[in-house]
PDB file of C-alpha atoms and ligand atoms in Angstrom:
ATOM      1  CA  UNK T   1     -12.199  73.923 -63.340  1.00 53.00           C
ATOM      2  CA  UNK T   2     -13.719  76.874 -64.751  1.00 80.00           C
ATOM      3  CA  UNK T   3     -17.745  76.997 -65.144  1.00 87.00           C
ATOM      4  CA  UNK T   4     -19.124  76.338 -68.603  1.00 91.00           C
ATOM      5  CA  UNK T   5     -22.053  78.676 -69.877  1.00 96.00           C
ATOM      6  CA  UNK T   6     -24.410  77.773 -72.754  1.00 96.00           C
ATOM      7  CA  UNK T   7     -25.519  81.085 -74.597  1.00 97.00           C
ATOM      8  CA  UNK T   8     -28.358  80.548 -76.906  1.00 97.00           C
ATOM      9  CA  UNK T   9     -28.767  83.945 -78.635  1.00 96.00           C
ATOM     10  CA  UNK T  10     -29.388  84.191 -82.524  1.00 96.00           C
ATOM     11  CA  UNK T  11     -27.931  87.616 -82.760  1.00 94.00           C
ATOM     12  CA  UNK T  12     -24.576  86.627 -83.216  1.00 95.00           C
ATOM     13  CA  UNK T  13     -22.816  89.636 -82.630  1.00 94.00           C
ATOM     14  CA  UNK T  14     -24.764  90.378 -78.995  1.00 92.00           C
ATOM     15  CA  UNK T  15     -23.675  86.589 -78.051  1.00 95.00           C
ATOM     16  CA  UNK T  16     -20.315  87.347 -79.480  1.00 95.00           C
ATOM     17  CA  UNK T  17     -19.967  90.143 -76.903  1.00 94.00           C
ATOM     18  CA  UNK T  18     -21.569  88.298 -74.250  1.00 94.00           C
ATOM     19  CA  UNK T  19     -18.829  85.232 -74.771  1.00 96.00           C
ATOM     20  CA  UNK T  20     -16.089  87.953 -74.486  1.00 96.00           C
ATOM     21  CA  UNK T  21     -17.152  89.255 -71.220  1.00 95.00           C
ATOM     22  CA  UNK T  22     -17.719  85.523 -69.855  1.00 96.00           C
ATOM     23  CA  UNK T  23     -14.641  84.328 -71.451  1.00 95.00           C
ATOM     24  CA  UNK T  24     -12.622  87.466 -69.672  1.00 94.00           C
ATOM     25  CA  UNK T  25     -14.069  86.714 -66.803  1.00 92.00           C
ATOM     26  CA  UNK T  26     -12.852  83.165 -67.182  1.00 91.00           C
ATOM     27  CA  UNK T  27     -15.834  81.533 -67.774  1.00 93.00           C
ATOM     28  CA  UNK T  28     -16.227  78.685 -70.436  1.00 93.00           C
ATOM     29  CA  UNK T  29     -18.935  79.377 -73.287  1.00 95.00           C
ATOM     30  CA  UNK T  30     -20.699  77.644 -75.542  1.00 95.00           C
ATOM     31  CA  UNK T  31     -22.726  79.003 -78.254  1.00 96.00           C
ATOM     32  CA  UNK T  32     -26.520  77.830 -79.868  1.00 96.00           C
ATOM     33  CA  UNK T  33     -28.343  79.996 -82.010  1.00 96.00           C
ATOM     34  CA  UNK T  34     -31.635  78.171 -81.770  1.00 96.00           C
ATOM     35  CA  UNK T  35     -33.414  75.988 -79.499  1.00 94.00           C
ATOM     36  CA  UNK T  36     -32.575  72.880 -80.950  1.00 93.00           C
ATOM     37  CA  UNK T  37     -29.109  73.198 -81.432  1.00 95.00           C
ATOM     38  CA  UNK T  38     -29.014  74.412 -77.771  1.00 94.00           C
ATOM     39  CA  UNK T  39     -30.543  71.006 -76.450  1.00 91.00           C
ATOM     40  CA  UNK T  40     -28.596  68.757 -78.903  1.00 90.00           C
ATOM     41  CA  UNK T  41     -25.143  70.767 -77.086  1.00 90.00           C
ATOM     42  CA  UNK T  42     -27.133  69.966 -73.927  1.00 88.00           C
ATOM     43  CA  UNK T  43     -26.814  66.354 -74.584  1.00 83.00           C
ATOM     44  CA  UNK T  44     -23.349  66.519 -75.493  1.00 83.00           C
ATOM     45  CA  UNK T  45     -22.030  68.416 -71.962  1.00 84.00           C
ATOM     46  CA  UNK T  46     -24.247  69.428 -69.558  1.00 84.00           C
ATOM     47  CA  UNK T  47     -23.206  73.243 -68.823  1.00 91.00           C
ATOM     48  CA  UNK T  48     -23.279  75.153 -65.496  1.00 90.00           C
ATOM     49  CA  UNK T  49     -25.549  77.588 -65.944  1.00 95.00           C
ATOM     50  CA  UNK T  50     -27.766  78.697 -69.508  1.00 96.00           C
ATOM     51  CA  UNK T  51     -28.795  82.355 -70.941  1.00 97.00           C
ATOM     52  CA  UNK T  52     -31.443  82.208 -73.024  1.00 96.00           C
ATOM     53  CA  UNK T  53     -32.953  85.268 -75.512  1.00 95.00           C
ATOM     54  CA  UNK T  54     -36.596  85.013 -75.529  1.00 92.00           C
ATOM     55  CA  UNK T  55     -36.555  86.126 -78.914  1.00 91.00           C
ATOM     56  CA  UNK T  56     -35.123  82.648 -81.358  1.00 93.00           C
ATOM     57  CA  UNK T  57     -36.129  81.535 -84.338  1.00 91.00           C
ATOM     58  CA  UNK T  58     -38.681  78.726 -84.358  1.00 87.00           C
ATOM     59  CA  UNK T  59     -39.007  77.240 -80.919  1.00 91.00           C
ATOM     60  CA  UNK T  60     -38.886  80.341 -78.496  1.00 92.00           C
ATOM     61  CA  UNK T  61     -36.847  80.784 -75.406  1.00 93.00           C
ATOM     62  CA  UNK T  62     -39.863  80.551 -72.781  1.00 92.00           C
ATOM     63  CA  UNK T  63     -40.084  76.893 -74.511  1.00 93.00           C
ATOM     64  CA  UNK T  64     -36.581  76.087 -74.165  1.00 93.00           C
ATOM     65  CA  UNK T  65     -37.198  76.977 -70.460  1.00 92.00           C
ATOM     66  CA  UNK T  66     -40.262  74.949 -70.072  1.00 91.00           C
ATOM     67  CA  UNK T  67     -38.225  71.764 -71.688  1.00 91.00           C
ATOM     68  CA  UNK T  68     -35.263  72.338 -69.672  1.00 89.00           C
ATOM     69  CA  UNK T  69     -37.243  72.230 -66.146  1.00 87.00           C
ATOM     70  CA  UNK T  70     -39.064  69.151 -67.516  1.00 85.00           C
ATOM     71  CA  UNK T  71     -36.154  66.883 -67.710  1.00 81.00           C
ATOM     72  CA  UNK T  72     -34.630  65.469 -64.453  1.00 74.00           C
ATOM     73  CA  UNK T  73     -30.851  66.219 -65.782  1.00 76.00           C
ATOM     74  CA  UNK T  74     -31.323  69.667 -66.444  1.00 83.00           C
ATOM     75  CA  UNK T  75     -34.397  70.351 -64.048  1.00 80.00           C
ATOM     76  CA  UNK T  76     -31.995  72.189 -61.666  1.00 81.00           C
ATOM     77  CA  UNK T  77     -29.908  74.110 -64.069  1.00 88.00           C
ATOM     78  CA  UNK T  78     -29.915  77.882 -63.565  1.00 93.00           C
ATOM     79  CA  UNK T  79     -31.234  79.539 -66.105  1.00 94.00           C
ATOM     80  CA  UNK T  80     -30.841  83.582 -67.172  1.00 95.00           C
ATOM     81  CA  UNK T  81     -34.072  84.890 -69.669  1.00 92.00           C
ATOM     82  CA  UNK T  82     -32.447  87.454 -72.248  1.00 91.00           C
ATOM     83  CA  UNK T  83     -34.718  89.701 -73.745  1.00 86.00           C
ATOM     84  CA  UNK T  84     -36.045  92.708 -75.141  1.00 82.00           C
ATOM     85  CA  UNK T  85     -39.232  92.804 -73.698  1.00 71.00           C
ATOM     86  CA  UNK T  86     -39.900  94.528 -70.426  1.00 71.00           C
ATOM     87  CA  UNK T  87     -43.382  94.317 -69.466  1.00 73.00           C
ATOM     88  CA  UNK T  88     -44.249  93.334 -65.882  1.00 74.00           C
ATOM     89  CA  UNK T  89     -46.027  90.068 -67.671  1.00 77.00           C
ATOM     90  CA  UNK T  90     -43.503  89.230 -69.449  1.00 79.00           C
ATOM     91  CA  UNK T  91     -41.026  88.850 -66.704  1.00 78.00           C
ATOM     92  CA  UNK T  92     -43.393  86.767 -65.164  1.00 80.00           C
ATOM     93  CA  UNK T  93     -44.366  84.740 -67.798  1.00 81.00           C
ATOM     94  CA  UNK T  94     -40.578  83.992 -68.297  1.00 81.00           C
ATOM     95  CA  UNK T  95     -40.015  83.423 -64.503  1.00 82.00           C
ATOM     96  CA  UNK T  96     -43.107  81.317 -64.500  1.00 82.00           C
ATOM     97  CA  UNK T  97     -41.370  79.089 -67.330  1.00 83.00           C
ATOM     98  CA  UNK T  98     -38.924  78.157 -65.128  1.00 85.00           C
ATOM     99  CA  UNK T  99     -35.823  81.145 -65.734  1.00 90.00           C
ATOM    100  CA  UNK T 100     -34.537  81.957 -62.198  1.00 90.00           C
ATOM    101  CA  UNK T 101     -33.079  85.411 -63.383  1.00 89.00           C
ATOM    102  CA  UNK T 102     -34.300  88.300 -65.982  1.00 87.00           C
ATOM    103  CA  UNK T 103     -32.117  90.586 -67.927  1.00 90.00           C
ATOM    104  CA  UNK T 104     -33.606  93.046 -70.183  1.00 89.00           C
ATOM    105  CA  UNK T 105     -32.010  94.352 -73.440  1.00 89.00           C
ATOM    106  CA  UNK T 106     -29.908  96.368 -73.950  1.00 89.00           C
ATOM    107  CA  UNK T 107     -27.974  95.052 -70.486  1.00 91.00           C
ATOM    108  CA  UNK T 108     -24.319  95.725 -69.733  1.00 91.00           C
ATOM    109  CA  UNK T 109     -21.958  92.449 -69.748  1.00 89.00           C
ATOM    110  CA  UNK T 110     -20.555  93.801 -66.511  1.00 89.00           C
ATOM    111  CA  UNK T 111     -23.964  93.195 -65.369  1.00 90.00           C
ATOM    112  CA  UNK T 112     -24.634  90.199 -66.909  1.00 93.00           C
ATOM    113  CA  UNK T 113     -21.341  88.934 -65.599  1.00 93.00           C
ATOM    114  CA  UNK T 114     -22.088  89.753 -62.456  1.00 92.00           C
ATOM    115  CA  UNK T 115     -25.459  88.229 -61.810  1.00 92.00           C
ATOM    116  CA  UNK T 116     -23.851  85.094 -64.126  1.00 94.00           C
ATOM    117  CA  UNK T 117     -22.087  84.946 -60.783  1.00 90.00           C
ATOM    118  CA  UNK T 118     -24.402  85.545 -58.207  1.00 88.00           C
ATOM    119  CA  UNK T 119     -26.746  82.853 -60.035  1.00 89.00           C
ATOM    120  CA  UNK T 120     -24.233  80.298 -59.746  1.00 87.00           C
ATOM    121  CA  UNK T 121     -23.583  81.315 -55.749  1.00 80.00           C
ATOM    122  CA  UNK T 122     -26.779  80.782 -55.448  1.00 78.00           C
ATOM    123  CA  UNK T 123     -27.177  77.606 -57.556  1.00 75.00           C
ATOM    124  CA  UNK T 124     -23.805  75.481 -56.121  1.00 65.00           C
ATOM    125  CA  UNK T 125     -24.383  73.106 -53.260  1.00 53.00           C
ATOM    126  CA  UNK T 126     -23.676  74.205 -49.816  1.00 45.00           C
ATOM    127  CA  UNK T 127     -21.042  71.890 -48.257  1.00 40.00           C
ATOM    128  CA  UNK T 128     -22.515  71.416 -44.981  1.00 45.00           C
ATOM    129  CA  UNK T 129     -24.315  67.946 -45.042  1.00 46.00           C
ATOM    130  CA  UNK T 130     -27.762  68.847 -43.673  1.00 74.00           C
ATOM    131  CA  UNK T 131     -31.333  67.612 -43.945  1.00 81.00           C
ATOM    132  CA  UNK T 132     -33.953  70.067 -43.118  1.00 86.00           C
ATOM    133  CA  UNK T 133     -37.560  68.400 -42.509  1.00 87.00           C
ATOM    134  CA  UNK T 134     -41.127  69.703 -41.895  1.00 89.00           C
ATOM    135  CA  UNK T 135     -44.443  68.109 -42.786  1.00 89.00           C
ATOM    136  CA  UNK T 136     -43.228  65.349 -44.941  1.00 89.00           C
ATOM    137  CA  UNK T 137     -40.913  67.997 -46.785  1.00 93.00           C
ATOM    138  CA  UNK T 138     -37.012  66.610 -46.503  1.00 91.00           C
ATOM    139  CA  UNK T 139     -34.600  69.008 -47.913  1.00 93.00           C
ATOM    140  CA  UNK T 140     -31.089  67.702 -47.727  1.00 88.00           C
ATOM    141  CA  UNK T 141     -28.613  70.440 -48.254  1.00 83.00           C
ATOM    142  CA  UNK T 142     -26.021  68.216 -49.432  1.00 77.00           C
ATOM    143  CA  UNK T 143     -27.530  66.506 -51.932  1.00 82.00           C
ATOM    144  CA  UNK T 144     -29.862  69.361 -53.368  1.00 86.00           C
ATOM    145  CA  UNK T 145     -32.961  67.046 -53.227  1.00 90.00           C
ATOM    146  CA  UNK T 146     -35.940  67.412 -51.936  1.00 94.00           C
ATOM    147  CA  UNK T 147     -38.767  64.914 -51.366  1.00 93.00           C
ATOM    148  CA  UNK T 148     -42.697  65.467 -49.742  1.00 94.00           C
ATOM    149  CA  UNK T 149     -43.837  62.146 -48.438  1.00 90.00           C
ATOM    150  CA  UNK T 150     -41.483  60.449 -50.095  1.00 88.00           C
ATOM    151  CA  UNK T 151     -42.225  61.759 -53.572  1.00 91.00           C
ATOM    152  CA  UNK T 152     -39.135  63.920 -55.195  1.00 92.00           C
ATOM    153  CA  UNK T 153     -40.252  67.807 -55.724  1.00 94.00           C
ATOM    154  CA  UNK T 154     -38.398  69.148 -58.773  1.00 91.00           C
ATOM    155  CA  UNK T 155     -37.098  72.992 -57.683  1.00 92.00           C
ATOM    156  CA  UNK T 156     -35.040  75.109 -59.331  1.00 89.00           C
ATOM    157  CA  UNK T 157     -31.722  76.862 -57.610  1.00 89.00           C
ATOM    158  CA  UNK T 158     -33.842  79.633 -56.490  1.00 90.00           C
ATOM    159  CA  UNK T 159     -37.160  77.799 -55.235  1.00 92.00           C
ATOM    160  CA  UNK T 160     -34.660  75.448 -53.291  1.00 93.00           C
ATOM    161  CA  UNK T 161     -32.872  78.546 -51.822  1.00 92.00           C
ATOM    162  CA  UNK T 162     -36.218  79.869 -50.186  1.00 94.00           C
ATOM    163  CA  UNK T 163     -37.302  76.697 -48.915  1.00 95.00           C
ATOM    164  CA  UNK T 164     -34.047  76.339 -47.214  1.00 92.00           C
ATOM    165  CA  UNK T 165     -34.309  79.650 -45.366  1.00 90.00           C
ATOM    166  CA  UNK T 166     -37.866  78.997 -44.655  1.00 92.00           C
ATOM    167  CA  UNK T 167     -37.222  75.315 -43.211  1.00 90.00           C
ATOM    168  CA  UNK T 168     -34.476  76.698 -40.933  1.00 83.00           C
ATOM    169  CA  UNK T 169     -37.371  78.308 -39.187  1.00 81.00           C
ATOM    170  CA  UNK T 170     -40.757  76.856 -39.450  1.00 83.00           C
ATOM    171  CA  UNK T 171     -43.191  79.044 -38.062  1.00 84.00           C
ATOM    172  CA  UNK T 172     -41.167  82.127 -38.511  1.00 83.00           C
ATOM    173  CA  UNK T 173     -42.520  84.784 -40.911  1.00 87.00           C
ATOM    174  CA  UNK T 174     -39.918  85.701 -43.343  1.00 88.00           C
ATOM    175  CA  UNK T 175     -40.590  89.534 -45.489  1.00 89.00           C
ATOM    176  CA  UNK T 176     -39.921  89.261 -48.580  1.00 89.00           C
ATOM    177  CA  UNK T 177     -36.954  91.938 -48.255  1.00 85.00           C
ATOM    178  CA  UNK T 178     -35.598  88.971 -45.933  1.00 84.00           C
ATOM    179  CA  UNK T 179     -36.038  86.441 -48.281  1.00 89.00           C
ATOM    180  CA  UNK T 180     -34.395  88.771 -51.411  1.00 86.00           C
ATOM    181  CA  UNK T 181     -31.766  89.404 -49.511  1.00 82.00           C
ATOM    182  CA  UNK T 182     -31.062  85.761 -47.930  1.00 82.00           C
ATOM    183  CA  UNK T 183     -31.350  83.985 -51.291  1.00 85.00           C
ATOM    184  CA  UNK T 184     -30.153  86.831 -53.846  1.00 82.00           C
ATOM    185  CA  UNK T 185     -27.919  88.223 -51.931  1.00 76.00           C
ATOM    186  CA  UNK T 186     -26.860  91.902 -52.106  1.00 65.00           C
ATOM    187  CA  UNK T 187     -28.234  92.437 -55.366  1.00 65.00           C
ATOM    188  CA  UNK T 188     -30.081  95.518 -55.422  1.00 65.00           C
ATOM    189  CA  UNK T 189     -32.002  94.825 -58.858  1.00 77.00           C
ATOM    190  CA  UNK T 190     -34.270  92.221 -57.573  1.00 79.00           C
ATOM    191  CA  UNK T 191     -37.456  93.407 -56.938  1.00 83.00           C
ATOM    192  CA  UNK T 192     -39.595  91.996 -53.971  1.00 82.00           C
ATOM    193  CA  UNK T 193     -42.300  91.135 -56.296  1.00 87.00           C
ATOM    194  CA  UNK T 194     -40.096  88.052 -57.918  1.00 89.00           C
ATOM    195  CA  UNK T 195     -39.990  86.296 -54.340  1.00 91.00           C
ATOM    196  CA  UNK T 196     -44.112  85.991 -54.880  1.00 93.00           C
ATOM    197  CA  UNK T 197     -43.102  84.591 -58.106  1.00 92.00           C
ATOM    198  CA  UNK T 198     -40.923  81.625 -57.066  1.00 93.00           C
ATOM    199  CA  UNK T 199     -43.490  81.355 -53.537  1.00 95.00           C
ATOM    200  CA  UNK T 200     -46.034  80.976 -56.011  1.00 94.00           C
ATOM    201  CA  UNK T 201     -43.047  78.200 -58.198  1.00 93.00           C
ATOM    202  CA  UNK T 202     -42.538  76.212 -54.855  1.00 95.00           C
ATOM    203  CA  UNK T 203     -45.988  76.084 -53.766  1.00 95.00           C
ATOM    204  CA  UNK T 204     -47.259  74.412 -56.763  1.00 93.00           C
ATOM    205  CA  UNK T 205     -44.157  71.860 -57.092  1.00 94.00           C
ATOM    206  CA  UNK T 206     -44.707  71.123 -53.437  1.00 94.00           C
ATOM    207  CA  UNK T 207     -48.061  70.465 -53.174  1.00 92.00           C
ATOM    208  CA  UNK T 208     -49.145  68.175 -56.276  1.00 87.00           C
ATOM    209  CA  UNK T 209     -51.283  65.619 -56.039  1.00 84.00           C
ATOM    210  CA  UNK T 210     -53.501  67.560 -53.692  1.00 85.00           C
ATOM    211  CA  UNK T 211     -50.855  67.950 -50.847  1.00 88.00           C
ATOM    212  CA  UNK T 212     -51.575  70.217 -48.191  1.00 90.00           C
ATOM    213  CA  UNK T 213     -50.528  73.910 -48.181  1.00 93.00           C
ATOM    214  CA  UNK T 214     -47.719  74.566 -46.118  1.00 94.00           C
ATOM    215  CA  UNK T 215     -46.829  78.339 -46.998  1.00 95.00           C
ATOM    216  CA  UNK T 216     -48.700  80.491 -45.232  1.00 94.00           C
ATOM    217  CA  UNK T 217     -48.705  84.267 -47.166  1.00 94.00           C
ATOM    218  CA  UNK T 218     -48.999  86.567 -43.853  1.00 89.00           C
ATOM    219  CA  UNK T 219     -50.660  89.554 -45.544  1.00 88.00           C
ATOM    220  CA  UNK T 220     -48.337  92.479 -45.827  1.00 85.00           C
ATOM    221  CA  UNK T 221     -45.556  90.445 -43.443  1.00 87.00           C
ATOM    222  CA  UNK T 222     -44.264  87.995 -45.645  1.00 91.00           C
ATOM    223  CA  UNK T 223     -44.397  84.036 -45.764  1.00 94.00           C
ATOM    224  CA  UNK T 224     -43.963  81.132 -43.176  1.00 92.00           C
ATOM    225  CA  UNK T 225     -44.265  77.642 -43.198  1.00 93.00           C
ATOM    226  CA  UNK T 226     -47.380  76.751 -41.049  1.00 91.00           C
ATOM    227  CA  UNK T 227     -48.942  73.065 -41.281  1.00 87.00           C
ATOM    228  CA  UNK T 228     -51.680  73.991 -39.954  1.00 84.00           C
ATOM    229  CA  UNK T 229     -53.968  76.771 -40.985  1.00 77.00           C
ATOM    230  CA  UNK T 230     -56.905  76.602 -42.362  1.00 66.00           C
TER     231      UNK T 230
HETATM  232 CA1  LIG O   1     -33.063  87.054 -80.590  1.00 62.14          CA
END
């Protein structure tokens, strides 16, 4: 079965192009051209993976984010920000709102395609049935789920890859070139700058309700996970 991708775009002959290079790639598409229609397709079929344009009429794409990673069904679903905007804050601001990937306009649908596929890589289950546990943090690779103490912490694909790598080794300081290339892979357009993005992203869905730091940033090394520090 072939992976379905929701393309919410209001430029219709941009989407139009982007469906063709999907659809040749054998990909499934759907189309939205606003918010609304995008979540009421979302309710219909639940698709594999969403691009977004920041720029729709009425509600925005950053806000179709934001309700996406609020709602346990689609909390998980990788998401790809579209837009024309390139600003350092911007990207942020749309990785902050939950988008796991950033493509600025005017892209190249072999690009697009490709991290389309590197997103989902990164996004399907791993088949080996492991749990991963340190300081109340249970990761079970099988399941995608991960709890602290008991409660469920809501990551997205890319959050949950870097917790993986770093609970394979707690204690060991991971660089943030180690991290890129363990959770994206050998894509060179990532810059290391994004990992402090999503640290920042699992840090604050880990440690609600006043939980205890478990990241440690190791100044110009990287990051580890280190209970105790103080
Ligand atoms: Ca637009």
């Amino acid at each position: 079965m072939s992976f379905l991708i929701l393309i919410i775009e209001d430029e219709i002959p941009q989407a139009e192009m982007l469906r063709y290079n999907l659809e040749s790639d054998g990909f499934r598409t759907i189309l939205a051209t606003t918010g609304e229609e995008a979540i009421g397709r979302i309710g219909v079929e639940v698709p594999d993976l969403i691009i977004v344009d920041w720029m729709l009429p009425e509600r925005s794409g950053i806000d179709v984010c934001r309700q996406l990673r609020a709602k346990p069904e689609t909390q998980g679903l990788p998401i790809i920000m579209l837009t024309a905007r390139g600003e350092e804050g911007d990207r942020v601001l749309g990785l902050e709102a939950g988008a796991d990937d950033y493509v600025i306009k005017p892209y190249s649908p072999r690009e697009m395609v490709a991290r389309v596929k590197a997103l989902l890589r990164r996004a399907s289950p791993n088949s080996a049935n492991q749990l991963f546990e340190y300081a109340g943090i249970v990761l079970n690779k099988e399941t995608h789920k991960v709890t602290r103490d008991g409660g469920v912490v809501s990551l997205g694909p890319t959050s949950f890859k870097i917790l993986e790598a770093l609970l394979e080794h707690p204690g060991r300081v991971y660089s943030r070139e180690r991290l890129l290339s363990r959770v994206w892979g050998g894509e060179i357009f990532v810059e290391p700058r994004t990992v402090d993005v999503h640290i920042r992203r699992l840090r604050r869905a880990l440690n609600t309700d006043g939980r205890k730091e478990v990241i440690r940033t190791v100044r110009g090394a990287g990051y580890a996970l280190d209970e105790h520090q103080e």
